[in-house]
């Protein structure tokens, strides 16, 4: 119910802009035929009836959705009026006073809007009751009416002539109407009939019943009624000719004067607008062709500028997650988000009212939605844009476990795929959010290698345009294979195809021309850290030592491509690894082999130009020649 | 009785009675339906009203005349009586009404405007 109310609110705001424009235009269109004004009011009616409209850059409506539905759930409720000044005044007030409190289960904005919606319905009921009661009272009075001729009736109990009835319209004349005036009154009411005003006014009133909360709509309705009368006057004069003006005007005046004789005949035919109407009648001239043309052009312009909606802002980024289908009903299905999806923090079950064809229980589906979650149990997603069944669901689940860091990355700046080759024909890649600067070597080395096929699947979980995915061929420092410059296009073509980013036919991987670049001992692990606290990140590499017989390993620390520290350690045989803590401390981990493995953790520090590995205050012993000048150093 | 005014339609109805009285009320109903397209209830309502005004009498189903047509119109006064059912027309019928009647000066002004029209 609140959503319906919000939608109507937005529609009435859009229509309000149109009404303001019409108010201005009426000043300019005074010389134009009056029925043009009625056409303009019909545009207002259209605006109020059509929930959406076509989008056009020519639209002068600031915003078609001033109060977005998500305001009910947003952590920061805000309106989008399309007018920056208004936004800047209102939105801070909303955030301060009506933002939802995480602790509370009651969302103040929701409370306010539900209250408003209830008031709206109450107002509608009042309007409808007024209309029904007035109509019944009128019918009661009219039961004493007697037919005169054709569809014209006479009644003692009415003060003024009017047209009543949608399907069998009748003209009712008060019995006190003077003879001479009768023919003009009848001509006027007949003009109403020809213009179908007995339909338009009730329709207008019906719209007013719904949109009663918008004061501009009352202005529009009041002016519509006046313009209808003016248009009818014009029609009568048009038909009866110039010579009828005087007598018609006199009829109008007569009906404005309370007679002392039988009963008065004020209002309706002769009401407050009398002066304006008489002026309009006396001044009426058959409009020149160019005036009509101008009026038509104005109408078209108004239609284009105010019946269309402004182009919608860049679509809000969709929230996407994958889930398993638990249950399918006619109009909804129950799904459970996959492990690792952020939605699992809100609920383990979601109900969605979009059921794709051919979906079956147990399928994995991908769901695009606008971020709104109704926190019930099961949680409900009210605005789901799209649901697609996913193939390779199992593989993706595995990849999610294997490479969780490559899923759900921010795509606001695109995605970068770093690709390197570790061996001929063997590409590896890592995925990061796009940045304006290239990732440094150290950061690239931190990436865990995934195959192209795996990366293709991972990329398929992202909903961004292809041109926002950048492939970055990178020379991984630990790789022996180089991308030669003239071979790069061939590599890129193949990689683009292999990652599923091109539509073309199968592309074959190019030959690897690169040879071995660097000879170095086999690398066990590499990590970047600022070991010597000089503010610059170094690249630390663990490699096997030069000995056989006893277990040694080396640690090389390079800064900006230059070897800065080099030491050889010896210990019992360990399975080694490198870790970096959250505060940047580098650690060497070592696990003994065999039964009852023992885990060692050494902190890495630099002392007197040497790397020191310390566990529980005891430093690991060195072996052989130390330092960057060592014969063993790379 | 001096205060009684009959609208044109009511007069037509009264004429039916004056022309045919005394007559059974059912007959009156039939005639009213033919001439005025009135429902039975309407006929009885108006008849009752006219009886209360002292013009006619419904004596056990027969409608009788108390004041003749000539006498009635002779006793008519020229005093204006407000209609019992005052009230502006519902908004969905009429244009916005303010019931502002024109002052004599305004009327004179307007009449002059109309009279002068076309004489330039």
Short mmCIF file of C-alpha atoms in Angstrom, two decimals, chain A residues 320-325 333 338 341 356-360 362-368 386-397 400 407 457-458 460-462:
data_model
loop_
_atom_site.label_atom_id
_atom_site.label_comp_id
_atom_site.label_asym_id
_atom_site.label_seq_id
_atom_site.Cartn_x
_atom_site.Cartn_y
_atom_site.Cartn_z
CA UNK A 320 23.85 -9.81 -7.58
CA UNK A 321 24.18 -13.04 -5.78
CA UNK A 322 23.95 -16.70 -6.56
CA UNK A 323 21.61 -19.00 -4.73
CA UNK A 324 20.19 -22.50 -4.79
CA UNK A 325 16.51 -22.93 -5.48
CA UNK A 333 10.43 -19.16 -5.23
CA UNK A 338 25.51 -19.74 -1.72
CA UNK A 341 27.57 -14.48 -0.56
CA UNK A 356 12.34 -17.98 -14.64
CA UNK A 357 11.10 -20.57 -17.08
CA UNK A 358 12.48 -24.08 -16.78
CA UNK A 359 13.82 -23.55 -13.32
CA UNK A 360 13.91 -26.58 -11.07
CA UNK A 362 18.22 -27.58 -6.84
CA UNK A 363 19.29 -25.34 -9.71
CA UNK A 364 21.71 -22.57 -9.00
CA UNK A 365 20.38 -19.20 -10.05
CA UNK A 366 21.87 -15.75 -10.25
CA UNK A 367 19.67 -12.97 -8.93
CA UNK A 368 19.95 -9.31 -9.85
CA UNK A 386 16.37 -10.47 -13.33
CA UNK A 387 16.94 -14.11 -12.48
CA UNK A 388 19.05 -16.44 -14.57
CA UNK A 389 19.78 -20.10 -14.20
CA UNK A 390 23.48 -20.75 -13.93
CA UNK A 391 25.32 -23.48 -15.60
CA UNK A 392 28.63 -24.56 -14.15
CA UNK A 393 27.14 -23.97 -10.77
CA UNK A 394 29.23 -26.63 -9.15
CA UNK A 395 32.44 -25.44 -10.66
CA UNK A 396 31.68 -21.93 -9.56
CA UNK A 397 31.01 -23.14 -6.04
CA UNK A 400 34.38 -19.65 -4.74
CA UNK A 407 34.44 -12.85 -6.14
CA UNK A 457 33.91 -18.58 -15.07
CA UNK A 458 34.74 -16.13 -12.33
CA UNK A 460 30.93 -14.54 -15.75
CA UNK A 461 29.68 -13.76 -12.26
CA UNK A 462 30.17 -10.07 -12.83
#
